[in-house]
PDB file of C-alpha atoms in Angstrom:
ATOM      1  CA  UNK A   1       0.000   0.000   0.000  1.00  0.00           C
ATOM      2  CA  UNK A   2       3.321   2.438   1.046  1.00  0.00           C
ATOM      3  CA  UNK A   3       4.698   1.769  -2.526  1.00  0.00           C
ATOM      4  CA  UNK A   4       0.878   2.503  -4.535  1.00  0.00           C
ATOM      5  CA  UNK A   5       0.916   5.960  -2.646  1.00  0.00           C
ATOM      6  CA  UNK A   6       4.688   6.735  -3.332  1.00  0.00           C
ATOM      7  CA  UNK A   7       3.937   6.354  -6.685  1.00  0.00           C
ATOM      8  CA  UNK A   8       1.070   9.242  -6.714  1.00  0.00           C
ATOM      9  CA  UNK A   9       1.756  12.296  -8.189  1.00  0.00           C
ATOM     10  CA  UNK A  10       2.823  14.776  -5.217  1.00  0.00           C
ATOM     11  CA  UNK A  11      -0.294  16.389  -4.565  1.00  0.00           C
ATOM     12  CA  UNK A  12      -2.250  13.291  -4.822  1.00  0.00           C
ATOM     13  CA  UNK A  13      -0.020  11.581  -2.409  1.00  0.00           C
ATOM     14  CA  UNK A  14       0.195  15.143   0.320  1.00  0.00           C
ATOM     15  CA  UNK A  15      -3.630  14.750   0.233  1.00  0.00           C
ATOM     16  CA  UNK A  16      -3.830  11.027   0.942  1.00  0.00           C
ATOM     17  CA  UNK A  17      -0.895  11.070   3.762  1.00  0.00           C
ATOM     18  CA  UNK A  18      -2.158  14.939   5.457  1.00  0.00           C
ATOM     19  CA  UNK A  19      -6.040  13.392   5.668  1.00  0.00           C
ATOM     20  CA  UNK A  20      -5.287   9.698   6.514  1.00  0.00           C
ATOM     21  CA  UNK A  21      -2.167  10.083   8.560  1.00  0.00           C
ATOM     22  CA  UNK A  22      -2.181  12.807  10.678  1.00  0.00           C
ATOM     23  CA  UNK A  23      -6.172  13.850  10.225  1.00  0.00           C
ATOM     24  CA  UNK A  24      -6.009  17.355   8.579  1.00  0.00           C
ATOM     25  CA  UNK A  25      -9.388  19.257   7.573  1.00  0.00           C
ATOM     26  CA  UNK A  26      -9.403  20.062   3.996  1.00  0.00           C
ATOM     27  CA  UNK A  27      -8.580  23.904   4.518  1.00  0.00           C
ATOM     28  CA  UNK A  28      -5.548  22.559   6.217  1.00  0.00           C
ATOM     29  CA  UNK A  29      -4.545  20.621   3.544  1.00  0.00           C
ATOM     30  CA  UNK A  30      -5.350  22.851   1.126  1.00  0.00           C
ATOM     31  CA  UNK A  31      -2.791  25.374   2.831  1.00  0.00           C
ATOM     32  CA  UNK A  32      -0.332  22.583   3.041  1.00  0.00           C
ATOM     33  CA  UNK A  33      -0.259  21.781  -0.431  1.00  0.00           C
ATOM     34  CA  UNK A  34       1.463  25.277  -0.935  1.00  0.00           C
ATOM     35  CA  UNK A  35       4.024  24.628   1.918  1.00  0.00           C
ATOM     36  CA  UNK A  36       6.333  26.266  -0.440  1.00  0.00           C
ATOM     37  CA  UNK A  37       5.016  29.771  -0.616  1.00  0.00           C
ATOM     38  CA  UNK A  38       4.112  29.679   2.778  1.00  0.00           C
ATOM     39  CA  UNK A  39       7.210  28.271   4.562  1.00  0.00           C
ATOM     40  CA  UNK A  40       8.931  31.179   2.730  1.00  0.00           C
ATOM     41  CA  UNK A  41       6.479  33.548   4.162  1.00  0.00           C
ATOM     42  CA  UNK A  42       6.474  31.755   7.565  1.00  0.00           C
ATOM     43  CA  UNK A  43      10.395  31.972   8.262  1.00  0.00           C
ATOM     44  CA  UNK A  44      10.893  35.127   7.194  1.00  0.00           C
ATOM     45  CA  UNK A  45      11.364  35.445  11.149  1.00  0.00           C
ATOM     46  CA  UNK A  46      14.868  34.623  11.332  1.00  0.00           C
ATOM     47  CA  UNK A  47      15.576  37.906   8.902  1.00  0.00           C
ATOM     48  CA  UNK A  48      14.263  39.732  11.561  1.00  0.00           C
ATOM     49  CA  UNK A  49      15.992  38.522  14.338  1.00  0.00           C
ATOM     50  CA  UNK A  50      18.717  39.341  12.249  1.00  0.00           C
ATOM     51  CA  UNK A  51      17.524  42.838  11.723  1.00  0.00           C
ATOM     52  CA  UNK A  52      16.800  42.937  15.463  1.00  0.00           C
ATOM     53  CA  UNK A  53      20.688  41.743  15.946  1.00  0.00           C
ATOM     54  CA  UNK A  54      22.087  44.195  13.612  1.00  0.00           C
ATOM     55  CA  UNK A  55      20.395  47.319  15.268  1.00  0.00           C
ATOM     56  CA  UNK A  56      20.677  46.239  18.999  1.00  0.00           C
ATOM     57  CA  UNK A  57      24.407  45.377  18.609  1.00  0.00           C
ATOM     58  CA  UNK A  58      25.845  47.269  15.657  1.00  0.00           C
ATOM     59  CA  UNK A  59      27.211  50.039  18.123  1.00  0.00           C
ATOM     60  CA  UNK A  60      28.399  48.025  20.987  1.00  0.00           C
ATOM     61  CA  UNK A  61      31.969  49.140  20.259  1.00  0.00           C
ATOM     62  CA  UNK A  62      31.356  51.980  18.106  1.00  0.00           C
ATOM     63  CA  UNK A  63      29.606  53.961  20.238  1.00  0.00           C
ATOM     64  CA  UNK A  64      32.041  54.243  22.457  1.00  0.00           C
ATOM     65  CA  UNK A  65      33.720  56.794  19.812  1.00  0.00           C
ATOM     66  CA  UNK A  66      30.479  58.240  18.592  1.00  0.00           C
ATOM     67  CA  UNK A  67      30.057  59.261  22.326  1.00  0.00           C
ATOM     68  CA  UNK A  68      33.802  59.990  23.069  1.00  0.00           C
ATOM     69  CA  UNK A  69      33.928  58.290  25.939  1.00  0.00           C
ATOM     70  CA  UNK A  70      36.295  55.747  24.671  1.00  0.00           C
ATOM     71  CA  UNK A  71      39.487  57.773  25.819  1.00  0.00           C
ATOM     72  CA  UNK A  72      37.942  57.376  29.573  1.00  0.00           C
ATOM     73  CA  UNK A  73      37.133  53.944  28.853  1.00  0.00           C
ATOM     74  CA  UNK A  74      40.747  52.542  27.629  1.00  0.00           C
ATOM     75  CA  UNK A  75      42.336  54.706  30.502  1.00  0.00           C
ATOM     76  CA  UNK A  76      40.594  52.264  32.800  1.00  0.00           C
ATOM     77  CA  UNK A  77      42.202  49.047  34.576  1.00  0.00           C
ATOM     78  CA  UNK A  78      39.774  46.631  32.668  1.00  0.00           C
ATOM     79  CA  UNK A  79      39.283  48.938  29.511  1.00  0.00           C
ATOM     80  CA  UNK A  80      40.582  46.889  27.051  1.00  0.00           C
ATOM     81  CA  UNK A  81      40.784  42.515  27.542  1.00  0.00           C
ATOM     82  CA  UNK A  82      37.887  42.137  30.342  1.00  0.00           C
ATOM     83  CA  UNK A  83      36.044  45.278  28.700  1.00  0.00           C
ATOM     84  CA  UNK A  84      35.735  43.343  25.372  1.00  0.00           C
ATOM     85  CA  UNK A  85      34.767  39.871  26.705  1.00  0.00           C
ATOM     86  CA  UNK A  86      32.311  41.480  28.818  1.00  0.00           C
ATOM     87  CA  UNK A  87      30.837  42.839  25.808  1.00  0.00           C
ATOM     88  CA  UNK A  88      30.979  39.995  23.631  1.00  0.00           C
ATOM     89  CA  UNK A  89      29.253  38.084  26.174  1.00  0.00           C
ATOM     90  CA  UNK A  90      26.697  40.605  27.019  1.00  0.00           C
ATOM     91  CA  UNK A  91      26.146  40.489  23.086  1.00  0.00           C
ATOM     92  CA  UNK A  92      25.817  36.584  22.732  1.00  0.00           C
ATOM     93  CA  UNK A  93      23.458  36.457  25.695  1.00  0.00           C
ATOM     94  CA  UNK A  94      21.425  39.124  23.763  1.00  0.00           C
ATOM     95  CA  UNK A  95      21.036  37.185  20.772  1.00  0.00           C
ATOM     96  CA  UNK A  96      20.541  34.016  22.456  1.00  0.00           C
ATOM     97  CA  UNK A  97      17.808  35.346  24.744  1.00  0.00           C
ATOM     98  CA  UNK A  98      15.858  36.570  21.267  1.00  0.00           C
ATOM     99  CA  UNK A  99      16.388  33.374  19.470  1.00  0.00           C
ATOM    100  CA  UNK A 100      14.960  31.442  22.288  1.00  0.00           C
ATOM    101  CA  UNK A 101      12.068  33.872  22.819  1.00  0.00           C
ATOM    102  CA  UNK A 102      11.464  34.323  18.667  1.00  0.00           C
ATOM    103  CA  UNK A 103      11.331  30.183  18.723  1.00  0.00           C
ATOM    104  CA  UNK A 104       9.648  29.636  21.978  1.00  0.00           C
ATOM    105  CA  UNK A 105       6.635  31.237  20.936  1.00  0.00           C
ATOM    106  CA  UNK A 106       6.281  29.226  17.253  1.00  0.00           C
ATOM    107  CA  UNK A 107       6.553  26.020  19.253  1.00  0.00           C
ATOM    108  CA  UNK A 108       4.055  26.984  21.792  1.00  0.00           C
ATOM    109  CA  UNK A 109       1.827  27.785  18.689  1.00  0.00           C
ATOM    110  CA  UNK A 110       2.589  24.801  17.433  1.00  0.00           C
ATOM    111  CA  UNK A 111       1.874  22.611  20.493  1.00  0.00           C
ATOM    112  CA  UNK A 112      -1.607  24.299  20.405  1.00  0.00           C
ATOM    113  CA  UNK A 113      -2.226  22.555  17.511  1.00  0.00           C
ATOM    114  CA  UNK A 114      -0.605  19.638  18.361  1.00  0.00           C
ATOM    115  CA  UNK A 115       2.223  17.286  16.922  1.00  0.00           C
ATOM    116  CA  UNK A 116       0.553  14.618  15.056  1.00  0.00           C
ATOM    117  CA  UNK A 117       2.378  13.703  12.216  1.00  0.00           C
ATOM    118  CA  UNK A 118       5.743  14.921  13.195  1.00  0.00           C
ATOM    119  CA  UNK A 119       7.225  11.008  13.378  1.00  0.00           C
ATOM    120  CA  UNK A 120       6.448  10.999   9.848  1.00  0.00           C
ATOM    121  CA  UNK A 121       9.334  10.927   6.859  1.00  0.00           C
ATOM    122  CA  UNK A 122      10.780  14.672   5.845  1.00  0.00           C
ATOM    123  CA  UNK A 123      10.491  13.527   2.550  1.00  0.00           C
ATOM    124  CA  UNK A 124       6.346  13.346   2.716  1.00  0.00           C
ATOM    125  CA  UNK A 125       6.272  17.004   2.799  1.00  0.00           C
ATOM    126  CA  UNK A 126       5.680  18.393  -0.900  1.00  0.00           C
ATOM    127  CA  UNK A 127       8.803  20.868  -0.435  1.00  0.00           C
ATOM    128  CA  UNK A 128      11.071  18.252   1.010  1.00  0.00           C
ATOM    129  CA  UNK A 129      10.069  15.321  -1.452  1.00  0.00           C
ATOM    130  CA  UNK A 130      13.878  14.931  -3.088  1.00  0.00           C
ATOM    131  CA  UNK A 131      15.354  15.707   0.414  1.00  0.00           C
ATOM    132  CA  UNK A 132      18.929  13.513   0.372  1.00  0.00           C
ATOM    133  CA  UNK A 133      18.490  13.623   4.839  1.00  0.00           C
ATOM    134  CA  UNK A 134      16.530  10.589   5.941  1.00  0.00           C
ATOM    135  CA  UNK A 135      14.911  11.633   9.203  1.00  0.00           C
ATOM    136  CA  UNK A 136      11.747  12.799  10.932  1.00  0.00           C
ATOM    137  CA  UNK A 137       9.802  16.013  10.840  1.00  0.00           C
ATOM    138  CA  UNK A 138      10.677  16.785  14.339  1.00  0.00           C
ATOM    139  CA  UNK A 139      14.246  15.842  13.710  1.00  0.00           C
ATOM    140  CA  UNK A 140      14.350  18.586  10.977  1.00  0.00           C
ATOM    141  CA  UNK A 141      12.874  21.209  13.124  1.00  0.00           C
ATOM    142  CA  UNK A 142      14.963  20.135  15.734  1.00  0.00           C
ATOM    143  CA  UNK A 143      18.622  20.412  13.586  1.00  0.00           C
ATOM    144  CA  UNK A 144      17.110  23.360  11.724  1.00  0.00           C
ATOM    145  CA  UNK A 145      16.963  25.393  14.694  1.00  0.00           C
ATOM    146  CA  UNK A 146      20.464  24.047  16.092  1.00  0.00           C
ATOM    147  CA  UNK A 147      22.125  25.250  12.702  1.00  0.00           C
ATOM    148  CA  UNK A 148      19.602  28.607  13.105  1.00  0.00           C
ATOM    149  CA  UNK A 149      21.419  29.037  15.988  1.00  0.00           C
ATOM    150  CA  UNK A 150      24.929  28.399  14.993  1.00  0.00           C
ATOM    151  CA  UNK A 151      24.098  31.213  12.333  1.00  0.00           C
ATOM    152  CA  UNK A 152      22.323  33.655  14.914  1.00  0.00           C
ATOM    153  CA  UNK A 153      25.988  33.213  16.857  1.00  0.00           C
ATOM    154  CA  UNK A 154      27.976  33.749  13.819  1.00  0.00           C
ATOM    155  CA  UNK A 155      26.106  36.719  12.585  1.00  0.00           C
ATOM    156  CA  UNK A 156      26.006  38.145  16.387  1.00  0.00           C
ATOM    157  CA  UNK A 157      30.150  38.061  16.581  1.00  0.00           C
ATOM    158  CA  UNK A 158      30.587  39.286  12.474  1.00  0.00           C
ATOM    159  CA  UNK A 159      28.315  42.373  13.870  1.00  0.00           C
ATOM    160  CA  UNK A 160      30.293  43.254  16.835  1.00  0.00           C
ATOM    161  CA  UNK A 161      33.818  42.953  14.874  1.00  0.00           C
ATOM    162  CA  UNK A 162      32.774  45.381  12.169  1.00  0.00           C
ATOM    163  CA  UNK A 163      31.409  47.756  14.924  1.00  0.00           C
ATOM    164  CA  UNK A 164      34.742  47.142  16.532  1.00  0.00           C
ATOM    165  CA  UNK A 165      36.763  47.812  13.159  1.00  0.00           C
ATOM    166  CA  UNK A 166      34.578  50.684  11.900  1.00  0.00           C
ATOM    167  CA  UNK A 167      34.210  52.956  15.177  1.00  0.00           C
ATOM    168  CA  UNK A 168      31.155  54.461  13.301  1.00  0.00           C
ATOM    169  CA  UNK A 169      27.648  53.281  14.322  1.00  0.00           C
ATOM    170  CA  UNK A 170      26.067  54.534  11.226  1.00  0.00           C
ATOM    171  CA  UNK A 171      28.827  52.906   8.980  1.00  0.00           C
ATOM    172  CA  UNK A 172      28.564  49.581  11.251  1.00  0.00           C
ATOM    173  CA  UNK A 173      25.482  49.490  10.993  1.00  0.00           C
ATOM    174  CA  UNK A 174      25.711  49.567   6.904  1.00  0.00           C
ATOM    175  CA  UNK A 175      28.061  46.836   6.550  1.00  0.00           C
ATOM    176  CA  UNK A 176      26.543  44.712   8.616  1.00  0.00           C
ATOM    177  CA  UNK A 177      23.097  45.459   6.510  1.00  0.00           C
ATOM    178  CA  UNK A 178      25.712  44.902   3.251  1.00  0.00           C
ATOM    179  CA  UNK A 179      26.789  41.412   4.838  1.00  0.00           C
ATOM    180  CA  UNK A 180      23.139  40.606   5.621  1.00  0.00           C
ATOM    181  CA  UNK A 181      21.522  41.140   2.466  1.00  0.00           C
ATOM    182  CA  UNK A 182      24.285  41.753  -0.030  1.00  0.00           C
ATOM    183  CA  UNK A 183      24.848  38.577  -1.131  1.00  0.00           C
ATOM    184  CA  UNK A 184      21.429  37.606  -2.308  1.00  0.00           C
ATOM    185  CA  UNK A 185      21.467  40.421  -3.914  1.00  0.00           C
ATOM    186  CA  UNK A 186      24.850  39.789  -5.802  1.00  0.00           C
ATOM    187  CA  UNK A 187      23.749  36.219  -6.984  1.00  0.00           C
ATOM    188  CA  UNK A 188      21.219  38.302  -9.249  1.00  0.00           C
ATOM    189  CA  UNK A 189      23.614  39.668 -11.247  1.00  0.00           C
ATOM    190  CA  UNK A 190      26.796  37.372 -11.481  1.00  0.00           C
ATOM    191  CA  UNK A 191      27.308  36.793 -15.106  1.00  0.00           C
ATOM    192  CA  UNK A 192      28.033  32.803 -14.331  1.00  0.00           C
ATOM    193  CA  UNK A 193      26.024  29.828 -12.810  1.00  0.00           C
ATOM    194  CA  UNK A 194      28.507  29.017 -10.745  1.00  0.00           C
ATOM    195  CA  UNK A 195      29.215  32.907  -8.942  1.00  0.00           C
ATOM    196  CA  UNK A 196      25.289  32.766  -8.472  1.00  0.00           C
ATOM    197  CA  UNK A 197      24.814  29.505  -7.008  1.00  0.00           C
ATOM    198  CA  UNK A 198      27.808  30.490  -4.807  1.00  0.00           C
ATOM    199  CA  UNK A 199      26.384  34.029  -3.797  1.00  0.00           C
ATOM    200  CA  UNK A 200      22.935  33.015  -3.275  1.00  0.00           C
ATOM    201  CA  UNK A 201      23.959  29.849  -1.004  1.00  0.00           C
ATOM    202  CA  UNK A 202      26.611  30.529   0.717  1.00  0.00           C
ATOM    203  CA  UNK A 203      25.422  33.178   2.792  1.00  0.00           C
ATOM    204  CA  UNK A 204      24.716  34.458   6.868  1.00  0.00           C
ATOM    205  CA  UNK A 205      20.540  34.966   5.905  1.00  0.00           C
ATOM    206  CA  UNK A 206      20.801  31.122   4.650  1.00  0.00           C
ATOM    207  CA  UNK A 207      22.068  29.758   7.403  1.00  0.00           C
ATOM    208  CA  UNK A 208      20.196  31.722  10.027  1.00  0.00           C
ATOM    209  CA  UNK A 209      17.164  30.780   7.778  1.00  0.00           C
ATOM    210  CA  UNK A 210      18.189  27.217   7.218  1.00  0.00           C
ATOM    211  CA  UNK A 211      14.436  25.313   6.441  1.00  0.00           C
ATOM    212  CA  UNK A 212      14.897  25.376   2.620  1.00  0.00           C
ATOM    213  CA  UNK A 213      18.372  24.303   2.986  1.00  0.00           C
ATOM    214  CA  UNK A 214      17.450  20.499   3.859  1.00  0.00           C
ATOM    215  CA  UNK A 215      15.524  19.949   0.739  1.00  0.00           C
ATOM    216  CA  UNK A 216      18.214  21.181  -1.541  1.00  0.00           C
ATOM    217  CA  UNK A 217      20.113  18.745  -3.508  1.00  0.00           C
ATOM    218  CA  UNK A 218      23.023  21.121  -4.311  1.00  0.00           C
ATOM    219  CA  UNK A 219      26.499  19.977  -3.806  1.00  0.00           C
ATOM    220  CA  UNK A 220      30.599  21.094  -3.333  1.00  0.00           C
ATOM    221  CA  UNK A 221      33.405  19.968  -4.467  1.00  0.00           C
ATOM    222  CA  UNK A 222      35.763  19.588  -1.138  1.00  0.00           C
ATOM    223  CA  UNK A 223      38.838  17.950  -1.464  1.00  0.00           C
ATOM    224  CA  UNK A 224      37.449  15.452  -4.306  1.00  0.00           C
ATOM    225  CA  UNK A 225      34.385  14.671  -2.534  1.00  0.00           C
ATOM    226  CA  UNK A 226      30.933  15.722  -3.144  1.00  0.00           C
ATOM    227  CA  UNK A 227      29.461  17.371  -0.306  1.00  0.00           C
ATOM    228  CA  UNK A 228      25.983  18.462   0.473  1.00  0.00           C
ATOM    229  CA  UNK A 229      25.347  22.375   0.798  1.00  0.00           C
ATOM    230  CA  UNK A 230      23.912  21.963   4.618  1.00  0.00           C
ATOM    231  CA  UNK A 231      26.556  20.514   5.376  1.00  0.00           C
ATOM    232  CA  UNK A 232      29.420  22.801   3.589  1.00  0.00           C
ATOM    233  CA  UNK A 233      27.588  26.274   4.995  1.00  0.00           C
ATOM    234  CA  UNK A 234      27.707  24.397   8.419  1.00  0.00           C
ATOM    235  CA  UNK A 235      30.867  23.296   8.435  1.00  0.00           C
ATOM    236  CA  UNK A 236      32.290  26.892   7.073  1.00  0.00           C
ATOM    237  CA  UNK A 237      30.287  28.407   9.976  1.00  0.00           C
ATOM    238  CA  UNK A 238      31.529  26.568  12.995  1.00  0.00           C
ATOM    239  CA  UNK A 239      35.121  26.698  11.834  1.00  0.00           C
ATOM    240  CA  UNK A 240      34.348  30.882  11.421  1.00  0.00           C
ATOM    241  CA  UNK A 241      33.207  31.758  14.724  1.00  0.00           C
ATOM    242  CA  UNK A 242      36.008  30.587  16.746  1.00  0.00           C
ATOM    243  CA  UNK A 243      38.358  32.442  14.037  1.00  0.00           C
ATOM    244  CA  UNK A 244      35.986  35.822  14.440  1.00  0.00           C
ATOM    245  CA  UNK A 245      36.056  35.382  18.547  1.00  0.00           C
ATOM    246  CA  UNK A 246      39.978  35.145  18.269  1.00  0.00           C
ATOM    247  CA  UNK A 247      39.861  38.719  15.805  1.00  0.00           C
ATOM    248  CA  UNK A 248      37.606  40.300  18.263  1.00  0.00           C
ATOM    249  CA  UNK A 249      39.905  39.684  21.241  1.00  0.00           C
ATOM    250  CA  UNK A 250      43.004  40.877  19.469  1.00  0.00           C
ATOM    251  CA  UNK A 251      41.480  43.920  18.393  1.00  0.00           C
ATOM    252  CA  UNK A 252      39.796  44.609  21.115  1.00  0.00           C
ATOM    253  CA  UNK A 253      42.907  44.669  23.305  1.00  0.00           C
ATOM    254  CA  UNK A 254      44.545  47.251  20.839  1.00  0.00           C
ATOM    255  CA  UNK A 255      42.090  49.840  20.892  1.00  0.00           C
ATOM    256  CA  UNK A 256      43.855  53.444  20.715  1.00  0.00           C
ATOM    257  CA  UNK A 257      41.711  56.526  20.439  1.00  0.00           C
TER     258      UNK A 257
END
C-alpha cells in the first residue's frame, strides 16, 4: 500500500498522507499543499531577528567613539581585555535570549495545535520530497533550529567585529546590513552559474534561515568529494566563529583613540 501511494503524483499523495495520517481538515490541507510559498512567508522570522541583531548590537563598540567616551574607557584598569569579553558576552546572551524567545513562541503555537504527524518521513512534505536527509519532521525542526542558531551566533560576533573595526555606528550598521543582504542580492547579477549559485547559497541569511536548505540537492566539491550544501555552509560556519572570537579579542585589546 506504502509503494501505490509513493507512486502518486505529489499532490495526490500530500492529500492522501495529510487526511489519513495525521487527520487534517481540507482547509488545512489545502494550505499545506502550498508549503512552499508559505514556509517562505512563515520563516521570514529569522531575517528579523537578524535585523533585530544588527540594530541592537551594531554600536556596541562603536559607540564608544560616537560618544567619546572611549578615551575614559581605555584609561581604565579593565578597559581593554575584560572590557571586550564582557561585551561579547553581554552580546551573545542578547542574541541568544531573542532566538529562544522568537522560537519559543512558534513552538508553543505549534503545540496548540498539536504534533501529530511529526514522526512521519521529511520527505512526505511536498517541499522536502527529493530531500537527500533521511529523518523525521521533528528531527528537521529540531537540527534546523540548532544550525539557526549556529548562524544567529555567527552573525552576532561578524556584527560586533565590524562595529569594533569601523568605530562608526552609522557605517557599522551599513556593513553589517551589506553582509546581511548583499549577497542575495549579488547572486542576481553574477554573469556565471557558478558565482550565483555560490552568492545566493553561501550566505549568513541562509544559514540563520536554514528550512529550505534540507531539501536542496546542491552539492561542493571539497577535497574530491561531493558534499551536500547543509553541510558545507555548516561546516564553514563553525570553523568561522572561533576564528571571528579570536579577531575580536586581538582587536579589542589594541584599541587606541
Amino acid at each position: 500500500m506504502m509503494k501505490i501511494i509513493m507512486n502518486l503524483p505529489e499532490k495526490q499523495r500530500s492529500i492522501i498522507i495529510f487526511s489519513y495520517w495525521i487527520n487534517m481538515s481540507d482547509r488545512e490541507i489545502a494550505e499545506e499543499i502550498n508549503l512552499a510559498r508559505r514556509t517562505v512567508s512563515r520563516h521570514r522570522n529569522p531575517l528579523w531577528m537578524a535585523i533585530l541583531i544588527i540594530v541592537s548590537i551594531c554600536t556596541i563598540f562603536s559607540n564608544e567613539y560616537q560618544s567619546n567616551t572611549a578615551s575614559i574607557v581605555f584609561s581604565s584598569k579593565n578597559g581593554q581585555g575584560k572590557l571586550t569579553l564582557a561585551k561579547v558576552i553581554s552580546g551573545l546572551l542578547f542574541s541568544t535570549i531573542m532566538f529562544l524567545i522568537i522560537n519559543g513562541i512558534q513552538v508553543a503555537i505549534m503545540a496548540m495545535h498539536g504534533f501529530d504527524g511529526w514522526n512521519l518521513p521529511l520527505g512526505f512534505l511536498p517541499s522536502y520530497a527529493r530531500t537527500p536527509y533521511i529523518m523525521n519532521i521533528g528531527t528537521f525542526y529540531m537540527i534546523g533550529l540548532l544550525v539557526s542558531y549556529i548562524g544567529v551566533v555567527l552573525f552576532t560576533l561578524l556584527v560586533m567585529l565590524v562595529s569594533l573595526i569601523s568605530k562608526n555606528d552609522m557605517i557599522s550598521f551599513a556593513i553589517n546590513v551589506v553582509i546581511l543582504l548583499g549577497p542575495g542580492f549579488l547572486a542576481k547579477i553574477m554573469p556565471t552559474y557558478m558565482l550565483t549559485k555560490i552568492f545566493m547559497e553561501l550566505n549568513i541569511e541562509r544559514l540563520i534561515g536554514p528550512i529550505m536548505m534540507f531539501g536542496n540537492i546542491s552539492t561542493y566539491n571539497i577535497f574530491g568529494n561531493p558534499t551536500l550544501y547543509l553541510n558545507v555552509i555548516v561546516s564553514i560556519a563553525i570553523l568561522s566563529i572561533p576564528i571571528v572570537l579570536y579577531l575580536i579579542y586581538k582587536l579589542g585589546k589594541r584599541q587606541v583613540v
